[in-house]
mmCIF file of C-alpha atoms in Angstrom:
data_model
loop_
_atom_site.group_PDB
_atom_site.id
_atom_site.type_symbol
_atom_site.label_atom_id
_atom_site.label_comp_id
_atom_site.label_asym_id
_atom_site.label_seq_id
_atom_site.Cartn_x
_atom_site.Cartn_y
_atom_site.Cartn_z
ATOM 1 C CA UNK A 77 -0.140 -0.136 0.218
ATOM 2 C CA UNK A 78 1.122 3.811 -0.700
ATOM 3 C CA UNK A 79 -0.403 5.226 2.741
ATOM 4 C CA UNK A 80 -1.402 3.442 5.799
ATOM 5 C CA UNK A 81 -3.970 0.632 4.702
ATOM 6 C CA UNK A 82 -5.139 2.250 1.398
ATOM 7 C CA UNK A 83 -4.888 -0.106 -1.606
ATOM 8 C CA UNK A 84 -4.643 1.586 -5.150
ATOM 9 C CA UNK A 85 -6.634 0.445 -7.560
ATOM 10 C CA UNK A 86 -5.061 -1.206 -10.947
ATOM 11 C CA UNK A 87 -5.951 1.727 -12.621
ATOM 12 C CA UNK A 88 -4.715 4.348 -10.383
ATOM 13 C CA UNK A 89 -1.245 2.157 -10.174
ATOM 14 C CA UNK A 90 -1.184 2.377 -13.839
ATOM 15 C CA UNK A 91 -1.470 6.156 -13.581
ATOM 16 C CA UNK A 92 1.471 6.652 -11.080
ATOM 17 C CA UNK A 93 3.708 4.195 -13.245
ATOM 18 C CA UNK A 94 2.867 6.248 -16.223
ATOM 19 C CA UNK A 95 3.517 9.733 -14.348
ATOM 20 C CA UNK A 96 6.444 8.221 -13.095
ATOM 21 C CA UNK A 97 8.311 7.914 -16.130
ATOM 22 C CA UNK A 98 9.893 4.265 -15.110
ATOM 23 C CA UNK A 99 12.032 5.977 -12.219
ATOM 24 C CA UNK A 100 11.418 4.451 -8.747
ATOM 25 C CA UNK A 101 12.638 7.585 -7.410
ATOM 26 C CA UNK A 102 9.137 9.108 -8.527
ATOM 27 C CA UNK A 103 7.335 6.554 -6.454
ATOM 28 C CA UNK A 104 9.099 7.040 -3.409
ATOM 29 C CA UNK A 105 8.480 10.496 -3.484
ATOM 30 C CA UNK A 106 4.289 9.617 -3.961
ATOM 31 C CA UNK A 107 4.786 7.575 -0.864
ATOM 32 C CA UNK A 108 6.205 10.278 1.170
ATOM 33 C CA UNK A 109 3.660 12.802 -0.284
ATOM 34 C CA UNK A 110 0.644 10.506 0.432
ATOM 35 C CA UNK A 111 2.071 10.055 3.975
ATOM 36 C CA UNK A 112 2.229 13.545 4.926
ATOM 37 C CA UNK A 113 -0.960 14.437 3.511
ATOM 38 C CA UNK A 114 0.130 16.588 0.465
ATOM 39 C CA UNK A 115 -1.300 13.913 -2.342
ATOM 40 C CA UNK A 116 -4.425 12.077 -2.037
ATOM 41 C CA UNK A 117 -5.103 8.719 -3.941
ATOM 42 C CA UNK A 118 -8.659 10.314 -4.537
ATOM 43 C CA UNK A 119 -7.061 12.749 -6.612
ATOM 44 C CA UNK A 120 -4.512 11.484 -8.993
ATOM 45 C CA UNK A 121 -4.651 14.259 -11.634
ATOM 46 C CA UNK A 122 -3.085 16.542 -9.294
ATOM 47 C CA UNK A 123 0.088 13.764 -9.406
ATOM 48 C CA UNK A 124 2.788 15.888 -11.202
ATOM 49 C CA UNK A 125 4.288 14.570 -14.317
ATOM 50 C CA UNK A 126 7.630 12.925 -13.329
ATOM 51 C CA UNK A 127 10.730 14.060 -11.257
ATOM 52 C CA UNK A 128 10.504 17.405 -13.621
ATOM 53 C CA UNK A 129 7.029 17.938 -12.290
ATOM 54 C CA UNK A 130 8.144 17.252 -8.710
ATOM 55 C CA UNK A 131 11.154 19.880 -8.861
ATOM 56 C CA UNK A 132 9.022 22.684 -10.560
ATOM 57 C CA UNK A 133 6.548 22.228 -7.854
ATOM 58 C CA UNK A 134 9.153 22.474 -5.332
ATOM 59 C CA UNK A 135 10.918 25.498 -6.695
ATOM 60 C CA UNK A 136 7.543 27.289 -6.978
ATOM 61 C CA UNK A 137 6.547 26.476 -3.420
ATOM 62 C CA UNK A 138 10.040 27.311 -2.116
ATOM 63 C CA UNK A 139 11.107 30.248 -4.172
ATOM 64 C CA UNK A 140 7.916 32.241 -4.970
ATOM 65 C CA UNK A 141 9.631 35.703 -5.459
ATOM 66 C CA UNK A 142 11.448 35.663 -8.747
ATOM 67 C CA UNK A 143 13.774 38.378 -7.875
ATOM 68 C CA UNK A 144 15.143 37.163 -4.533
ATOM 69 C CA UNK A 145 15.485 33.854 -6.209
ATOM 70 C CA UNK A 146 17.802 35.309 -8.749
ATOM 71 C CA UNK A 147 19.586 37.454 -6.276
ATOM 72 C CA UNK A 148 20.289 35.167 -3.309
ATOM 73 C CA UNK A 149 19.749 31.518 -4.328
ATOM 74 C CA UNK A 150 20.532 31.237 -7.889
ATOM 75 C CA UNK A 151 24.135 32.392 -7.832
ATOM 76 C CA UNK A 152 24.437 29.534 -5.226
ATOM 77 C CA UNK A 153 23.034 26.763 -7.136
ATOM 78 C CA UNK A 154 24.917 27.545 -9.934
ATOM 79 C CA UNK A 155 28.195 27.218 -7.971
ATOM 80 C CA UNK A 156 26.563 23.691 -6.597
ATOM 81 C CA UNK A 157 25.982 22.584 -9.946
ATOM 82 C CA UNK A 158 29.435 23.462 -11.529
ATOM 83 C CA UNK A 159 31.393 22.197 -8.341
ATOM 84 C CA UNK A 160 33.308 18.888 -9.038
ATOM 85 C CA UNK A 161 32.321 17.311 -5.802
ATOM 86 C CA UNK A 162 29.908 18.675 -2.938
ATOM 87 C CA UNK A 163 31.117 22.331 -1.381
ATOM 88 C CA UNK A 164 31.762 22.861 2.232
ATOM 89 C CA UNK A 165 29.258 25.141 3.815
ATOM 90 C CA UNK A 166 32.074 27.345 5.039
ATOM 91 C CA UNK A 167 33.498 27.542 1.589
ATOM 92 C CA UNK A 168 30.198 28.738 0.152
ATOM 93 C CA UNK A 169 29.838 31.341 2.841
ATOM 94 C CA UNK A 170 33.370 32.725 2.128
ATOM 95 C CA UNK A 171 32.552 32.475 -2.053
ATOM 96 C CA UNK A 172 29.529 34.561 -1.597
ATOM 97 C CA UNK A 173 31.015 36.557 1.481
ATOM 98 C CA UNK A 174 28.268 35.455 3.886
ATOM 99 C CA UNK A 175 28.137 35.671 7.765
ATOM 100 C CA UNK A 176 27.638 32.421 9.568
ATOM 101 C CA UNK A 177 24.034 33.477 10.081
ATOM 102 C CA UNK A 178 23.230 34.146 6.357
ATOM 103 C CA UNK A 179 25.014 30.809 5.288
ATOM 104 C CA UNK A 180 22.938 28.684 7.584
ATOM 105 C CA UNK A 181 19.716 30.488 6.620
ATOM 106 C CA UNK A 182 20.403 30.468 2.726
ATOM 107 C CA UNK A 183 21.755 26.991 2.649
ATOM 108 C CA UNK A 184 18.829 25.588 4.837
ATOM 109 C CA UNK A 185 16.326 27.338 2.546
ATOM 110 C CA UNK A 186 17.072 24.970 -0.119
ATOM 111 C CA UNK A 187 14.928 22.103 1.296
ATOM 112 C CA UNK A 188 15.755 18.275 0.750
ATOM 113 C CA UNK A 189 16.520 18.720 -2.933
ATOM 114 C CA UNK A 190 19.971 20.315 -1.769
ATOM 115 C CA UNK A 191 20.554 18.817 1.780
ATOM 116 C CA UNK A 192 23.757 19.178 3.895
ATOM 117 C CA UNK A 193 25.637 16.170 4.879
ATOM 118 C CA UNK A 194 28.733 16.535 6.981
ATOM 119 C CA UNK A 195 29.047 20.189 6.518
ATOM 120 C CA UNK A 196 28.671 19.765 2.697
ATOM 121 C CA UNK A 197 25.988 20.718 0.413
ATOM 122 C CA UNK A 198 24.861 18.756 -2.716
ATOM 123 C CA UNK A 199 22.050 18.093 -4.822
ATOM 124 C CA UNK A 200 20.110 14.928 -3.390
ATOM 125 C CA UNK A 201 20.278 13.292 -6.942
ATOM 126 C CA UNK A 202 21.703 13.889 -10.132
ATOM 127 C CA UNK A 203 18.294 14.518 -11.770
ATOM 128 C CA UNK A 204 17.853 17.636 -9.718
ATOM 129 C CA UNK A 205 20.868 18.870 -11.283
ATOM 130 C CA UNK A 206 20.030 17.868 -14.801
ATOM 131 C CA UNK A 207 16.763 19.614 -14.487
ATOM 132 C CA UNK A 208 17.667 22.650 -12.949
ATOM 133 C CA UNK A 209 20.691 23.427 -15.844
ATOM 134 C CA UNK A 210 18.489 22.763 -18.507
ATOM 135 C CA UNK A 211 16.931 26.108 -19.424
ATOM 136 C CA UNK A 212 14.351 24.397 -21.415
ATOM 137 C CA UNK A 213 12.926 22.317 -18.619
ATOM 138 C CA UNK A 214 13.614 24.858 -15.329
ATOM 139 C CA UNK A 215 12.008 27.999 -17.029
ATOM 140 C CA UNK A 216 12.374 30.925 -14.729
ATOM 141 C CA UNK A 217 14.852 28.793 -12.111
ATOM 142 C CA UNK A 218 17.380 27.823 -14.804
ATOM 143 C CA UNK A 219 20.668 27.749 -13.381
ATOM 144 C CA UNK A 220 23.900 28.000 -15.486
ATOM 145 C CA UNK A 221 26.663 25.842 -15.077
ATOM 146 C CA UNK A 222 28.860 28.061 -16.901
ATOM 147 C CA UNK A 223 27.963 31.107 -14.851
ATOM 148 C CA UNK A 224 28.986 28.618 -11.780
ATOM 149 C CA UNK A 225 32.329 27.771 -13.045
ATOM 150 C CA UNK A 226 33.226 31.393 -13.893
ATOM 151 C CA UNK A 227 32.180 32.338 -10.362
ATOM 152 C CA UNK A 228 34.357 29.273 -8.532
ATOM 153 C CA UNK A 229 37.165 30.271 -11.178
ATOM 154 C CA UNK A 230 37.216 33.712 -10.169
ATOM 155 C CA UNK A 231 37.049 32.948 -6.467
ATOM 156 C CA UNK A 232 39.908 30.178 -6.800
ATOM 157 C CA UNK A 233 42.043 32.525 -8.767
ATOM 158 C CA UNK A 234 41.778 35.321 -6.143
ATOM 159 C CA UNK A 235 42.787 32.522 -3.379
ATOM 160 C CA UNK A 236 45.790 31.674 -5.730
ATOM 161 C CA UNK A 237 47.361 35.024 -5.924
ATOM 162 C CA UNK A 238 46.903 35.689 -2.163
ATOM 163 C CA UNK A 239 49.209 32.631 -2.097
ATOM 164 C CA UNK A 240 48.939 28.779 -2.673
ATOM 165 C CA UNK A 241 49.236 28.200 1.260
ATOM 166 C CA UNK A 242 46.053 29.883 1.916
ATOM 167 C CA UNK A 243 43.908 28.094 -0.888
ATOM 168 C CA UNK A 244 41.113 26.169 0.244
ATOM 169 C CA UNK A 245 41.419 22.508 -0.374
ATOM 170 C CA UNK A 246 38.602 22.622 -3.042
ATOM 171 C CA UNK A 247 40.458 25.166 -5.041
ATOM 172 C CA UNK A 248 43.623 23.666 -4.907
ATOM 173 C CA UNK A 249 42.096 20.607 -6.208
ATOM 174 C CA UNK A 250 39.790 21.895 -8.757
ATOM 175 C CA UNK A 251 40.405 25.323 -9.712
ATOM 176 C CA UNK A 252 42.235 23.966 -12.946
ATOM 177 C CA UNK A 253 38.547 22.453 -13.903
ATOM 178 C CA UNK A 254 36.986 25.633 -13.253
ATOM 179 C CA UNK A 255 39.563 27.979 -15.133
ATOM 180 C CA UNK A 256 39.694 25.346 -17.894
ATOM 181 C CA UNK A 257 35.678 25.472 -18.326
ATOM 182 C CA UNK A 258 35.716 29.498 -18.893
ATOM 183 C CA UNK A 259 36.646 30.506 -22.589
ATOM 184 C CA UNK A 260 39.218 33.592 -21.412
ATOM 185 C CA UNK A 261 41.275 31.815 -18.794
ATOM 186 C CA UNK A 262 43.626 30.041 -20.543
ATOM 187 C CA UNK A 263 46.507 32.104 -19.852
ATOM 188 C CA UNK A 264 45.732 31.785 -15.945
ATOM 189 C CA UNK A 265 45.282 28.140 -16.429
ATOM 190 C CA UNK A 266 48.970 27.801 -17.559
ATOM 191 C CA UNK A 267 50.434 29.920 -15.114
ATOM 192 C CA UNK A 268 48.479 28.091 -12.601
ATOM 193 C CA UNK A 269 49.785 24.603 -13.903
ATOM 194 C CA UNK A 270 52.993 25.699 -14.248
ATOM 195 C CA UNK A 271 53.260 27.048 -10.553
ATOM 196 C CA UNK A 272 55.903 24.856 -8.494
ATOM 197 C CA UNK A 273 53.959 25.636 -5.399
ATOM 198 C CA UNK A 274 50.447 24.670 -6.364
ATOM 199 C CA UNK A 275 51.960 21.351 -8.253
ATOM 200 C CA UNK A 276 53.272 20.572 -4.615
ATOM 201 C CA UNK A 277 49.864 21.471 -2.782
ATOM 202 C CA UNK A 278 48.189 19.400 -5.105
ATOM 203 C CA UNK A 279 50.229 16.528 -4.685
ATOM 204 C CA UNK A 280 49.890 16.642 -1.162
#
Protein backbone atom coordinates (compact mmCIF):
# COMPACT_ATOMS: atom_id res chain seq x y z
CA UNK A 1 0.00 0.00 0.00
CA UNK A 2 1.05 3.61 -0.63
CA UNK A 3 -0.23 5.15 2.60
CA UNK A 4 -1.65 3.59 5.74
CA UNK A 5 -4.00 0.75 4.78
CA UNK A 6 -4.98 2.32 1.46
CA UNK A 7 -4.73 -0.07 -1.46
CA UNK A 8 -4.53 1.67 -4.87
CA UNK A 9 -6.66 0.36 -7.71
CA UNK A 10 -5.00 -1.12 -10.81
CA UNK A 11 -5.96 2.01 -12.78
CA UNK A 12 -4.33 4.24 -10.17
CA UNK A 13 -1.17 2.12 -10.17
CA UNK A 14 -1.03 2.45 -13.95
CA UNK A 15 -1.47 6.24 -13.65
CA UNK A 16 1.38 6.47 -11.17
CA UNK A 17 3.63 4.28 -13.30
CA UNK A 18 2.93 6.45 -16.35
CA UNK A 19 3.58 9.67 -14.45
CA UNK A 20 6.75 8.24 -12.92
CA UNK A 21 8.33 7.92 -16.38
CA UNK A 22 9.90 4.68 -15.18
CA UNK A 23 11.78 6.16 -12.21
CA UNK A 24 11.43 4.52 -8.81
CA UNK A 25 12.52 7.77 -7.16
CA UNK A 26 9.18 9.26 -8.27
CA UNK A 27 7.21 6.42 -6.64
CA UNK A 28 9.15 6.85 -3.41
CA UNK A 29 8.35 10.58 -3.47
CA UNK A 30 4.63 9.82 -4.02
CA UNK A 31 4.65 7.52 -0.98
CA UNK A 32 6.13 10.29 1.16
CA UNK A 33 3.67 12.91 -0.13
CA UNK A 34 0.72 10.59 0.53
CA UNK A 35 1.98 9.91 4.05
CA UNK A 36 2.34 13.66 4.69
CA UNK A 37 -1.14 14.37 3.35
CA UNK A 38 0.05 16.56 0.46
CA UNK A 39 -1.31 14.11 -2.13
CA UNK A 40 -4.45 11.98 -2.12
CA UNK A 41 -5.17 8.69 -3.84
CA UNK A 42 -8.59 10.17 -4.67
CA UNK A 43 -6.99 12.94 -6.76
CA UNK A 44 -4.48 11.28 -9.11
CA UNK A 45 -4.85 14.18 -11.56
CA UNK A 46 -2.89 16.31 -9.08
CA UNK A 47 0.14 14.02 -9.23
CA UNK A 48 2.96 15.82 -11.09
CA UNK A 49 4.36 14.46 -14.34
CA UNK A 50 7.73 12.87 -13.71
CA UNK A 51 10.54 14.15 -11.56
CA UNK A 52 10.54 17.39 -13.55
CA UNK A 53 7.02 18.09 -12.33
CA UNK A 54 8.11 17.39 -8.75
CA UNK A 55 11.07 19.74 -9.01
CA UNK A 56 9.03 22.50 -10.66
CA UNK A 57 6.47 22.31 -7.85
CA UNK A 58 9.19 22.31 -5.23
CA UNK A 59 10.86 25.44 -6.64
CA UNK A 60 7.56 27.29 -7.00
CA UNK A 61 6.74 26.50 -3.39
CA UNK A 62 10.16 27.30 -1.92
CA UNK A 63 11.04 30.29 -4.10
CA UNK A 64 7.85 32.25 -4.88
CA UNK A 65 9.74 35.55 -5.28
CA UNK A 66 11.61 35.46 -8.65
CA UNK A 67 13.77 38.50 -7.84
CA UNK A 68 14.94 37.09 -4.51
CA UNK A 69 15.62 33.74 -6.15
CA UNK A 70 17.71 35.35 -8.88
CA UNK A 71 19.67 37.53 -6.46
CA UNK A 72 20.26 35.11 -3.58
CA UNK A 73 19.64 31.47 -4.45
CA UNK A 74 20.45 31.11 -8.15
CA UNK A 75 24.13 32.12 -7.77
CA UNK A 76 24.53 29.50 -5.04
CA UNK A 77 22.80 26.83 -7.11
CA UNK A 78 24.99 27.70 -10.10
CA UNK A 79 28.07 27.10 -7.96
CA UNK A 80 26.68 23.85 -6.54
CA UNK A 81 25.84 22.56 -10.01
CA UNK A 82 29.27 23.49 -11.42
CA UNK A 83 31.19 22.09 -8.44
CA UNK A 84 33.31 19.00 -8.96
CA UNK A 85 32.38 17.64 -5.52
CA UNK A 86 29.97 18.71 -2.75
CA UNK A 87 30.92 22.16 -1.48
CA UNK A 88 31.66 22.79 2.17
CA UNK A 89 29.20 25.28 3.64
CA UNK A 90 32.16 27.26 5.00
CA UNK A 91 33.57 27.47 1.46
CA UNK A 92 30.19 28.66 0.19
CA UNK A 93 30.07 31.39 2.85
CA UNK A 94 33.51 32.65 1.85
CA UNK A 95 32.65 32.42 -1.85
CA UNK A 96 29.73 34.81 -1.42
CA UNK A 97 30.99 36.81 1.55
CA UNK A 98 28.19 35.64 3.84
CA UNK A 99 28.17 35.67 7.60
CA UNK A 100 27.62 32.35 9.34
CA UNK A 101 24.02 33.41 10.03
CA UNK A 102 23.30 34.24 6.39
CA UNK A 103 24.99 31.03 5.30
CA UNK A 104 22.86 28.87 7.57
CA UNK A 105 19.65 30.65 6.59
CA UNK A 106 20.29 30.53 2.84
CA UNK A 107 21.60 26.98 2.68
CA UNK A 108 18.76 25.62 4.84
CA UNK A 109 16.25 27.37 2.56
CA UNK A 110 17.30 25.07 -0.27
CA UNK A 111 15.34 22.32 1.46
CA UNK A 112 15.55 18.60 0.90
CA UNK A 113 16.62 18.84 -2.75
CA UNK A 114 20.01 20.24 -1.67
CA UNK A 115 20.72 18.68 1.71
CA UNK A 116 23.69 19.41 3.94
CA UNK A 117 25.58 16.26 4.85
CA UNK A 118 28.73 16.38 6.95
CA UNK A 119 29.06 20.11 6.41
CA UNK A 120 28.77 19.80 2.61
CA UNK A 121 25.84 20.86 0.42
CA UNK A 122 24.93 18.89 -2.70
CA UNK A 123 21.99 17.93 -4.94
CA UNK A 124 20.19 14.97 -3.39
CA UNK A 125 20.10 13.29 -6.82
CA UNK A 126 21.72 13.86 -10.21
CA UNK A 127 18.28 14.35 -11.76
CA UNK A 128 17.82 17.58 -9.74
CA UNK A 129 20.98 19.01 -11.28
CA UNK A 130 19.98 17.81 -14.74
CA UNK A 131 16.58 19.50 -14.48
CA UNK A 132 17.88 22.73 -12.96
CA UNK A 133 20.60 23.21 -15.58
CA UNK A 134 18.27 22.64 -18.54
CA UNK A 135 16.70 26.00 -19.41
CA UNK A 136 13.99 24.35 -21.51
CA UNK A 137 12.77 22.43 -18.44
CA UNK A 138 13.61 24.66 -15.47
CA UNK A 139 12.40 27.89 -17.06
CA UNK A 140 12.69 30.81 -14.62
CA UNK A 141 14.61 28.57 -12.19
CA UNK A 142 17.36 27.70 -14.67
CA UNK A 143 20.85 27.76 -13.17
CA UNK A 144 23.79 28.23 -15.53
CA UNK A 145 26.68 25.83 -15.04
CA UNK A 146 28.87 28.24 -17.05
CA UNK A 147 28.17 31.01 -14.54
CA UNK A 148 28.99 28.62 -11.73
CA UNK A 149 32.34 27.76 -13.32
CA UNK A 150 33.08 31.45 -13.79
CA UNK A 151 32.35 32.27 -10.15
CA UNK A 152 34.37 29.34 -8.79
CA UNK A 153 37.25 30.19 -11.14
CA UNK A 154 37.28 33.85 -10.07
CA UNK A 155 37.21 32.97 -6.37
CA UNK A 156 39.87 30.28 -6.68
CA UNK A 157 42.11 32.57 -8.71
CA UNK A 158 41.88 35.33 -6.11
CA UNK A 159 42.90 32.81 -3.45
CA UNK A 160 45.79 31.61 -5.60
CA UNK A 161 47.06 35.17 -6.00
CA UNK A 162 47.06 35.57 -2.22
CA UNK A 163 49.29 32.53 -1.87
CA UNK A 164 48.93 28.81 -2.43
CA UNK A 165 49.38 28.05 1.26
CA UNK A 166 46.15 29.89 2.06
CA UNK A 167 44.06 28.30 -0.70
CA UNK A 168 41.10 26.17 0.40
CA UNK A 169 41.49 22.48 -0.44
CA UNK A 170 38.66 22.62 -2.95
CA UNK A 171 40.36 25.39 -4.92
CA UNK A 172 43.72 23.63 -4.87
CA UNK A 173 42.18 20.46 -6.29
CA UNK A 174 39.60 21.83 -8.71
CA UNK A 175 40.65 25.33 -9.79
CA UNK A 176 42.21 23.98 -13.03
CA UNK A 177 38.88 22.45 -14.07
CA UNK A 178 36.98 25.68 -13.43
CA UNK A 179 39.57 27.84 -15.19
CA UNK A 180 39.51 25.42 -18.10
CA UNK A 181 35.72 25.74 -18.36
CA UNK A 182 35.90 29.54 -18.79
CA UNK A 183 36.85 30.56 -22.36
CA UNK A 184 39.10 33.52 -21.54
CA UNK A 185 41.12 32.00 -18.70
CA UNK A 186 43.66 29.93 -20.68
CA UNK A 187 46.61 32.11 -19.64
CA UNK A 188 45.63 31.88 -15.98
CA UNK A 189 45.26 28.12 -16.26
CA UNK A 190 48.72 27.84 -17.81
CA UNK A 191 50.23 29.98 -15.04
CA UNK A 192 48.57 27.84 -12.37
CA UNK A 193 49.71 24.55 -13.86
CA UNK A 194 53.30 25.78 -14.06
CA UNK A 195 53.37 27.12 -10.50
CA UNK A 196 55.67 24.94 -8.38
CA UNK A 197 53.93 25.72 -5.07
CA UNK A 198 50.53 24.78 -6.51
CA UNK A 199 51.94 21.53 -7.93
CA UNK A 200 53.31 20.67 -4.50
CA UNK A 201 50.01 21.49 -2.82
CA UNK A 202 48.11 19.45 -5.41
CA UNK A 203 50.36 16.44 -4.87
CA UNK A 204 49.96 16.74 -1.11
